Short mmCIF file of C-alpha atoms in Angstrom, two decimals:
data_model
loop_
_atom_site.label_atom_id
_atom_site.label_comp_id
_atom_site.label_asym_id
_atom_site.label_seq_id
_atom_site.Cartn_x
_atom_site.Cartn_y
_atom_site.Cartn_z
CA UNK A 296 146.20 12.75 120.33
CA UNK A 297 144.91 13.54 116.84
CA UNK A 298 142.07 11.77 115.05
CA UNK A 299 143.27 13.03 111.70
CA UNK A 300 145.24 9.96 110.45
CA UNK A 301 142.21 7.68 110.76
CA UNK A 302 140.04 10.20 108.97
CA UNK A 303 142.57 10.55 106.17
CA UNK A 304 142.62 6.79 105.71
CA UNK A 305 138.83 6.74 105.58
CA UNK A 306 138.77 9.50 102.98
CA UNK A 307 141.30 7.71 100.79
CA UNK A 308 139.15 4.58 100.93
CA UNK A 309 136.02 6.55 100.04
CA UNK A 310 137.74 8.12 97.03
CA UNK A 311 138.65 4.70 95.70
CA UNK A 312 135.01 3.66 95.96
CA UNK A 313 133.86 6.87 94.26
CA UNK A 314 136.07 6.41 91.23
CA UNK A 315 139.39 8.14 91.96
CA UNK A 316 141.26 5.34 90.20
CA UNK A 317 144.96 4.56 90.41
CA UNK A 318 145.87 7.29 92.92
CA UNK A 319 149.53 8.12 92.26
CA UNK A 320 152.11 6.96 94.78
CA UNK A 321 155.05 9.12 95.86
CA UNK A 322 157.18 7.24 93.32
CA UNK A 323 154.81 7.86 90.41
CA UNK A 324 154.55 11.55 91.40
CA UNK A 325 158.18 11.91 90.35
CA UNK A 326 157.52 10.40 86.91
CA UNK A 327 154.42 12.44 86.06
CA UNK A 328 154.44 15.32 83.60
CA UNK A 329 154.78 18.75 85.28
CA UNK A 330 151.52 20.69 85.57
CA UNK A 331 150.65 24.32 85.00
CA UNK A 332 148.64 25.42 88.03
CA UNK A 333 146.85 28.69 88.76
CA UNK A 334 146.23 29.75 92.37
CA UNK A 335 143.76 32.55 93.05
CA UNK A 336 143.46 34.20 96.46
CA UNK A 337 141.94 37.41 97.79
CA UNK A 338 144.87 37.85 100.17
CA UNK A 339 148.48 39.03 100.24
CA UNK A 340 150.55 36.09 99.11
CA UNK A 341 153.61 36.95 101.21
CA UNK A 342 151.50 36.78 104.39
CA UNK A 343 149.27 33.81 103.49
CA UNK A 344 150.98 30.68 104.80
CA UNK A 345 148.19 28.35 103.64
CA UNK A 346 148.55 29.38 100.00
CA UNK A 347 152.32 29.29 100.31
CA UNK A 348 152.30 25.70 101.60
CA UNK A 349 150.57 24.50 98.42
CA UNK A 350 152.65 26.65 96.08
CA UNK A 351 155.99 25.63 97.58
CA UNK A 352 155.04 21.95 97.54
CA UNK A 353 154.04 22.09 93.86
CA UNK A 354 157.12 24.07 92.89
CA UNK A 355 159.49 21.66 94.67
CA UNK A 356 158.17 18.75 92.62
CA UNK A 357 158.56 20.67 89.36
CA UNK A 358 155.14 22.18 88.63
CA UNK A 359 154.70 25.69 87.25
CA UNK A 360 152.53 27.89 89.49
CA UNK A 361 150.93 31.27 88.78
CA UNK A 362 149.48 33.06 91.82
CA UNK A 363 146.90 35.81 91.34
CA UNK A 364 146.54 37.77 94.57
CA UNK A 365 146.21 41.17 96.21
CA UNK A 366 149.12 43.59 95.98
CA UNK A 367 150.67 44.82 99.23
CA UNK A 368 152.00 48.34 99.61
CA UNK A 369 155.37 48.63 97.86
CA UNK A 370 154.92 45.34 96.00
CA UNK A 371 155.27 45.26 92.21
CA UNK A 372 152.47 43.97 90.00
CA UNK A 373 154.59 40.96 89.03
CA UNK A 374 157.41 39.20 90.82
CA UNK A 375 158.91 35.74 91.06
CA UNK A 376 159.05 34.29 94.59
CA UNK A 377 160.82 30.95 95.06
CA UNK A 378 160.09 30.07 91.44
CA UNK A 379 156.37 30.95 91.55
CA UNK A 380 154.92 33.74 89.40
CA UNK A 381 153.09 36.21 91.65
CA UNK A 382 150.63 38.65 90.07
CA UNK A 383 149.43 41.35 92.47
CA UNK A 384 146.43 42.64 90.56
CA UNK A 385 144.76 44.88 93.15
CA UNK A 386 145.81 46.76 96.31
CA UNK A 387 143.81 46.54 99.53
CA UNK A 388 143.62 48.39 102.81
CA UNK A 389 141.76 46.54 105.59
CA UNK A 390 139.46 49.44 106.43
CA UNK A 391 136.03 48.21 105.28
CA UNK A 392 133.34 49.88 107.34
CA UNK A 393 130.53 47.63 106.20
CA UNK A 394 129.57 44.73 103.96
CA UNK A 395 128.95 46.89 100.87
CA UNK A 396 132.48 48.32 100.87
CA UNK A 397 133.90 44.82 101.28
CA UNK A 398 131.68 43.40 98.51
CA UNK A 399 132.59 46.12 96.00
CA UNK A 400 136.31 45.47 96.44
CA UNK A 401 135.86 41.72 96.14
CA UNK A 402 133.66 42.12 93.04
CA UNK A 403 136.33 44.21 91.34
CA UNK A 404 138.95 41.59 92.18
CA UNK A 405 136.67 38.80 90.93
CA UNK A 406 136.10 40.30 87.46
CA UNK A 407 139.76 41.26 87.03
CA UNK A 408 140.99 37.81 88.07
CA UNK A 409 138.38 35.95 85.97
CA UNK A 410 139.48 37.85 82.87
CA UNK A 411 143.15 37.22 83.61
CA UNK A 412 142.68 33.49 84.23
CA UNK A 413 140.66 33.12 81.03
CA UNK A 414 143.20 34.97 78.89
CA UNK A 415 146.17 33.11 80.32
CA UNK A 416 144.44 29.74 79.99
CA UNK A 417 143.56 30.29 76.32
CA UNK A 418 147.14 31.38 75.58
CA UNK A 419 148.82 28.58 77.56
CA UNK A 420 146.39 26.10 79.16
CA UNK A 421 146.40 25.29 82.84
CA UNK A 422 145.92 21.72 84.05
CA UNK A 423 144.53 22.77 87.46
CA UNK A 424 142.84 25.84 88.94
CA UNK A 425 143.02 26.12 92.75
CA UNK A 426 140.88 28.97 94.11
CA UNK A 427 140.98 30.07 97.74
CA UNK A 428 138.02 31.43 99.69
CA UNK A 429 136.87 33.78 101.22
CA UNK A 430 134.71 34.65 99.40
CA UNK A 431 133.33 31.38 98.03
CA UNK A 432 132.09 32.86 94.75
CA UNK A 433 135.67 33.49 93.62
CA UNK A 434 135.53 29.88 92.40
CA UNK A 435 133.48 31.08 89.41
CA UNK A 436 136.56 32.97 88.18
CA UNK A 437 137.63 29.55 86.89
CA UNK A 438 134.60 29.24 84.59
CA UNK A 439 136.43 29.34 81.24
CA UNK A 440 139.08 26.72 82.17
CA UNK A 441 136.33 24.52 83.64
CA UNK A 442 134.42 24.70 80.35
CA UNK A 443 137.57 23.29 78.76
CA UNK A 444 137.45 20.41 81.26
CA UNK A 445 140.09 21.70 83.69
CA UNK A 446 139.43 20.66 87.33
CA UNK A 447 138.73 23.56 89.70
CA UNK A 448 139.36 23.29 93.45
CA UNK A 449 137.54 25.51 95.92
CA UNK A 450 139.71 25.80 99.05
CA UNK A 451 137.67 27.24 101.93
CA UNK A 452 139.98 28.87 104.48
CA UNK A 453 137.14 30.36 106.53
CA UNK A 454 133.56 29.12 106.38
CA UNK A 455 131.80 32.18 104.95
CA UNK A 456 128.32 32.41 106.53
CA UNK A 457 129.77 32.15 110.05
CA UNK A 458 132.68 34.44 109.14
CA UNK A 459 130.29 37.11 107.85
CA UNK A 460 128.04 36.69 110.88
CA UNK A 461 130.98 37.46 113.18
CA UNK A 462 132.57 40.22 111.07
CA UNK A 463 129.38 42.22 110.46
CA UNK A 464 127.21 41.06 113.41
CA UNK A 465 124.60 39.32 111.27
CA UNK A 466 122.21 36.86 112.94
CA UNK A 467 122.22 33.24 111.70
CA UNK A 468 118.52 33.59 110.78
CA UNK A 469 119.11 36.80 108.80
CA UNK A 470 118.43 37.02 105.07
CA UNK A 471 122.10 37.73 104.32
CA UNK A 472 123.25 34.65 106.24
CA UNK A 473 120.79 32.50 104.28
CA UNK A 474 121.94 34.02 101.00
CA UNK A 475 125.54 33.21 101.90
CA UNK A 476 124.51 29.59 102.49
CA UNK A 477 123.08 29.53 98.97
CA UNK A 478 126.34 30.98 97.61
CA UNK A 479 128.29 28.33 99.53
CA UNK A 480 126.16 25.53 98.04
CA UNK A 481 126.35 26.92 94.50
CA UNK A 482 130.11 27.40 94.76
CA UNK A 483 130.63 23.87 96.10
CA UNK A 484 128.45 22.44 93.33
CA UNK A 485 130.44 24.32 90.66
CA UNK A 486 133.83 23.19 92.02
CA UNK A 487 135.31 19.88 90.93
CA UNK A 488 136.45 19.31 94.51
CA UNK A 489 136.26 21.25 97.79
CA UNK A 490 139.03 21.50 100.37
CA UNK A 491 138.17 22.77 103.85
CA UNK A 492 140.61 24.03 106.47
CA UNK A 493 139.67 21.86 109.45
CA UNK A 494 137.72 18.76 110.44
CA UNK A 495 134.93 20.54 112.34
CA UNK A 496 134.11 22.62 109.29
CA UNK A 497 134.35 19.49 107.13
CA UNK A 498 131.50 17.96 109.13
CA UNK A 499 129.53 21.22 108.89
CA UNK A 500 130.06 21.53 105.15
CA UNK A 501 129.08 17.98 104.23
CA UNK A 502 125.95 18.33 106.37
CA UNK A 503 124.65 21.26 104.33
CA UNK A 504 126.49 21.99 101.07
CA UNK A 505 128.58 19.19 99.57
CA UNK A 506 128.70 15.39 99.54
CA UNK A 507 131.45 13.75 101.58
CA UNK A 508 133.28 12.22 98.60
CA UNK A 509 133.75 15.68 97.08
CA UNK A 510 135.21 17.37 100.16
CA UNK A 511 138.59 16.92 101.86
CA UNK A 512 139.83 18.55 105.08
CA UNK A 513 143.42 19.80 104.91
CA UNK A 514 144.76 21.73 107.89
CA UNK A 515 147.17 24.62 107.85
CA UNK A 516 150.63 23.22 108.53
CA UNK A 517 153.80 25.16 109.39
CA UNK A 518 156.32 25.41 106.56
CA UNK A 519 158.95 22.87 107.71
CA UNK A 520 161.70 24.92 106.08
CA UNK A 521 160.71 28.13 107.86
CA UNK A 522 159.27 27.14 111.23
CA UNK A 523 162.14 25.22 112.82
CA UNK A 524 163.74 25.44 116.25
CA UNK A 525 166.57 27.97 116.31
CA UNK A 526 168.65 29.82 118.91
CA UNK A 527 167.12 32.99 120.26
CA UNK A 528 168.62 36.26 119.05
CA UNK A 529 166.81 38.57 121.46
CA UNK A 530 167.95 39.82 124.85
CA UNK A 531 167.58 37.41 127.77
CA UNK A 532 166.80 40.38 130.01
CA UNK A 533 163.28 40.68 128.56
CA UNK A 534 160.40 38.25 128.74
CA UNK A 535 158.53 38.52 125.43
CA UNK A 536 154.88 37.52 125.13
CA UNK A 537 153.69 37.54 121.52
CA UNK A 538 150.61 37.46 119.32
CA UNK A 539 150.88 37.62 115.49
CA UNK A 540 147.76 37.67 113.32
CA UNK A 541 144.62 39.53 112.37
CA UNK A 542 143.11 42.00 114.81
CA UNK A 543 139.41 41.14 114.71
CA UNK A 544 137.02 41.03 117.65
CA UNK A 545 136.77 37.23 117.69
CA UNK A 546 140.54 36.96 118.14
CA UNK A 547 140.16 38.28 121.71
CA UNK A 548 143.24 40.54 121.86
CA UNK A 549 141.44 42.87 124.27
CA UNK A 550 141.24 39.95 126.72
CA UNK A 551 144.98 39.34 126.42
CA UNK A 552 145.82 43.03 126.91
CA UNK A 553 143.65 43.23 130.04
CA UNK A 554 145.27 40.06 131.42
CA UNK A 555 148.75 41.44 130.70
CA UNK A 556 147.86 44.64 132.59
CA UNK A 557 147.11 42.54 135.70
CA UNK A 558 150.53 40.85 135.73
CA UNK A 559 152.76 43.68 134.53
CA UNK A 560 153.81 44.80 138.02
CA UNK A 561 154.87 41.24 138.89
CA UNK A 562 156.80 40.90 135.62
CA UNK A 563 158.52 44.25 135.11
CA UNK A 564 160.76 42.79 132.36
CA UNK A 565 157.79 41.48 130.36
CA UNK A 566 156.68 42.97 127.05
CA UNK A 567 153.68 42.06 124.91
CA UNK A 568 154.39 42.31 121.16
CA UNK A 569 151.40 42.33 118.80
CA UNK A 570 152.03 41.93 115.07
CA UNK A 571 149.10 42.42 112.74
CA UNK A 572 146.43 44.57 111.16
CA UNK A 573 142.65 44.60 111.36
CA UNK A 574 139.56 46.62 112.25
CA UNK A 575 140.18 46.39 116.02
CA UNK A 576 143.68 47.86 115.94
CA UNK A 577 142.72 51.44 116.83
CA UNK A 578 140.59 50.26 119.75
CA UNK A 579 143.29 47.91 121.00
CA UNK A 580 145.93 50.66 120.92
CA UNK A 581 143.57 52.91 122.89
CA UNK A 582 142.87 50.12 125.39
CA UNK A 583 146.57 49.54 126.03
CA UNK A 584 147.15 53.26 126.52
CA UNK A 585 144.17 53.54 128.86
CA UNK A 586 145.58 50.72 131.00
CA UNK A 587 148.95 52.48 131.25
CA UNK A 588 150.75 49.91 129.13
CA UNK A 589 152.60 52.26 126.78
CA UNK A 590 156.09 50.85 126.42
CA UNK A 591 154.99 47.42 127.64
CA UNK A 592 152.54 46.58 124.85
CA UNK A 593 153.74 47.39 121.35
CA UNK A 594 151.79 47.14 118.09
CA UNK A 595 153.75 46.35 114.95
CA UNK A 596 152.82 46.00 111.29
CA UNK A 597 152.48 42.72 109.43
CA UNK A 598 155.76 41.30 108.18
CA UNK A 599 156.45 38.50 105.64
CA UNK A 600 156.39 34.89 106.78
CA UNK A 601 160.16 34.38 106.91
CA UNK A 602 160.64 37.45 109.09
CA UNK A 603 157.73 36.73 111.43
CA UNK A 604 159.06 33.21 112.02
CA UNK A 605 162.33 34.70 113.28
CA UNK A 606 160.46 37.08 115.60
CA UNK A 607 158.18 34.29 116.88
CA UNK A 608 161.19 32.11 117.66
CA UNK A 609 162.66 34.92 119.77
CA UNK A 610 159.57 35.12 121.99
CA UNK A 611 159.34 33.35 125.35
CA UNK A 612 155.59 32.77 125.40
CA UNK A 613 152.76 32.97 122.86
CA UNK A 614 149.10 33.69 123.48
CA UNK A 615 146.12 32.90 121.20
CA UNK A 616 143.07 34.26 123.10
CA UNK A 617 140.13 33.64 120.73
CA UNK A 618 136.55 34.05 121.91
CA UNK A 619 134.73 30.73 122.25
CA UNK A 620 131.41 32.63 122.33
CA UNK A 621 131.93 33.58 118.69
CA UNK A 622 130.45 30.91 116.38
CA UNK A 623 133.28 31.57 113.96
CA UNK A 624 136.08 32.07 116.49
CA UNK A 625 135.44 28.85 118.37
CA UNK A 626 135.76 26.75 115.18
CA UNK A 627 138.43 28.66 113.24
CA UNK A 628 141.82 26.96 113.63
CA UNK A 629 144.68 29.36 114.24
CA UNK A 630 147.77 28.47 112.21
CA UNK A 631 149.88 30.42 114.68
CA UNK A 632 149.37 27.82 117.42
CA UNK A 633 150.87 25.15 115.16
CA UNK A 634 153.71 27.45 114.07
CA UNK A 635 154.71 28.35 117.63
CA UNK A 636 154.76 24.66 118.54
CA UNK A 637 157.06 23.96 115.59
CA UNK A 638 159.40 26.72 116.83
CA UNK A 639 159.54 25.24 120.34
CA UNK A 640 157.65 28.17 121.92
CA UNK A 641 154.99 27.33 124.57
CA UNK A 642 151.49 28.60 123.78
CA UNK A 643 148.58 29.70 125.97
CA UNK A 644 145.36 28.96 124.08
CA UNK A 645 141.71 29.73 124.69
CA UNK A 646 139.69 26.56 125.18
CA UNK A 647 137.69 26.69 121.94
CA UNK A 648 136.04 23.79 120.12
CA UNK A 649 138.69 23.59 117.42
CA UNK A 650 141.71 23.84 119.71
CA UNK A 651 140.24 21.23 122.07
CA UNK A 652 139.74 19.00 119.02
CA UNK A 653 143.37 19.19 117.84
CA UNK A 654 145.35 19.74 121.07
CA UNK A 655 145.30 18.59 124.70
CA UNK A 656 146.59 19.82 128.06
CA UNK A 657 150.05 18.40 127.48
CA UNK A 658 150.50 20.21 124.14
CA UNK A 659 149.27 23.72 124.99
CA UNK A 660 148.31 25.57 128.16
CA UNK A 661 144.55 26.11 128.01
CA UNK A 662 142.69 28.93 129.72
CA UNK A 663 138.93 29.41 129.92
CA UNK A 664 137.87 31.58 127.02
CA UNK A 665 137.20 35.26 127.82
CA UNK A 666 138.33 34.78 131.44
CA UNK A 667 140.83 37.60 131.97
CA UNK A 668 141.90 36.41 135.42
CA UNK A 669 142.47 32.82 134.25
CA UNK A 670 144.63 34.04 131.35
CA UNK A 671 146.62 36.31 133.69
CA UNK A 672 147.30 33.40 136.04
CA UNK A 673 148.42 31.19 133.15
CA UNK A 674 150.84 33.90 132.03
CA UNK A 675 152.31 34.17 135.53
CA UNK A 676 152.57 30.41 135.99
CA UNK A 677 154.53 29.91 132.77
CA UNK A 678 156.64 33.04 133.21
CA UNK A 679 157.88 31.90 136.63
CA UNK A 680 158.34 28.23 135.70
CA UNK A 681 160.96 27.69 132.96
CA UNK A 682 160.77 23.90 133.43
CA UNK A 683 157.06 23.97 132.66
CA UNK A 684 157.73 26.06 129.55
CA UNK A 685 160.34 23.52 128.44
CA UNK A 686 157.89 20.66 129.01
CA UNK A 687 155.26 22.28 126.81
CA UNK A 688 157.91 23.08 124.20
CA UNK A 689 159.07 19.44 124.00
CA UNK A 690 155.52 18.13 123.75
CA UNK A 691 154.69 20.69 121.09
CA UNK A 692 157.67 19.67 118.99
CA UNK A 693 156.66 16.02 119.24
CA UNK A 694 153.16 16.95 118.07
CA UNK A 695 154.45 18.83 115.02
CA UNK A 696 156.70 15.91 114.08
CA UNK A 697 153.69 13.60 114.07
CA UNK A 698 151.55 16.11 112.14
CA UNK A 699 153.90 17.42 109.47
CA UNK A 700 153.17 19.02 106.10
CA UNK A 701 156.10 17.01 104.71
CA UNK A 702 153.89 13.94 105.18
CA UNK A 703 150.43 15.42 104.68
CA UNK A 704 151.29 17.15 101.39
CA UNK A 705 151.16 13.79 99.62
CA UNK A 706 147.43 13.61 100.33
CA UNK A 707 147.13 16.86 98.37
CA UNK A 708 149.34 15.50 95.57
CA UNK A 709 147.27 12.34 95.28
CA UNK A 710 144.07 14.39 95.15
CA UNK A 711 145.17 16.84 92.45
CA UNK A 712 147.01 14.25 90.35
CA UNK A 713 143.97 11.97 90.32
CA UNK A 714 141.77 14.90 89.24
CA UNK A 715 144.13 15.89 86.42
CA UNK A 716 144.55 12.26 85.38
CA UNK A 717 140.78 11.82 85.13
CA UNK A 718 140.62 14.94 82.96
CA UNK A 719 143.30 13.94 80.44
CA UNK A 720 142.67 10.18 80.22
CA UNK A 721 139.92 10.26 77.54
CA UNK A 722 142.22 12.17 75.16
CA UNK A 723 145.29 10.05 75.76
CA UNK A 724 143.91 6.56 76.32
CA UNK A 725 145.64 4.30 73.72
CA UNK A 726 142.78 1.80 73.82
CA UNK A 727 140.35 4.58 72.88
CA UNK A 728 142.47 5.56 69.84
CA UNK A 729 142.76 1.91 68.74
CA UNK A 730 139.00 1.51 68.90
CA UNK A 731 138.50 4.56 66.68
CA UNK A 732 140.99 3.27 64.11
CA UNK A 733 139.32 -0.13 64.03
CA UNK A 734 135.96 1.55 63.47
CA UNK A 735 137.33 3.57 60.54
CA UNK A 736 138.96 0.54 58.88
CA UNK A 737 135.71 -1.40 59.19
#
């Protein structure tokens, strides 16, 4: 079902050939000295499940983690979350009207975070800097620690040239797109190692910006402590269809709203709950109102991960309607599909390249991308067939058990521990010290 295990084995073999010596086993991970790690992300930590999966894994094994991130409304500048130190250094409202407004905010965040990382490293050195993109150039905020020999990871959540092309309607042959490719290559060259969020983008990245031995694909996995099957708390009288996530054009929420309008009369107890923020929100609210869906389609603000997991578990059906015609949308893996599967909720998914790569027709219910009628029929079919919903739910749970972060996190541990070990070995190698003493006595 998933080609990932074979690829992981191949990558481990390639690292051994390229000099990642004595990769720690799970047993030796427990005996290693705790690390001080800095995570940098231009996102809200409490809503970023990918950053949280790394932080929680490191904290559980005893490492100290500082997270430098955006500050959400009502959040303090410093707080401790599950043992991690969270520094919210800059607020953000997702209302950028163009690339310049976006760039100015990111530039401010970059300089502030670079200064903070440098000061904190000089005062109490980090052993690892893990920087999350977008944008890619945030990796240069780790310059001072890297000059001290500290390994710096660039973790690419969204591949930037394609992301920018979709967000701001820039052509692939445009000057800006080409400049972003240069930034991607420079950032990858600067980083000690690059992590990429899915296998399709891994192939893209190693074809244009980084050698294969320096790049590792790590998917977004549901937090196994948060996304677990649980009894529903909502009313059984309603049939809840749900979408949680960003409200960008490539996510295709307008397609889902139009499809829901076609089936509403046949499902009078159905409601469509949309949780999220983004540039399309105003247009989507207007679309729902124009289709007479007030009261049936509701738009709600973002909520923290623990709370959204509870709400997702109470839904009867999930929909992830991305546009396959979008170069970015068709290759960007939605974490929400994986999370719904882990909660035992059946998911209707647009047939994009990335979802066809990771899932099949027994795991999710596919519909043809951007086909409103096909999506509407899929909604009706699953709404009227509880046995079919249960079948998808069981298959989805089996998939998440086979592809679990509890297992995959050890690939991350082996990677970071080998990098840190390579960095400290020259200063702590007993044979090196003995050689120096022999030279002096001679």
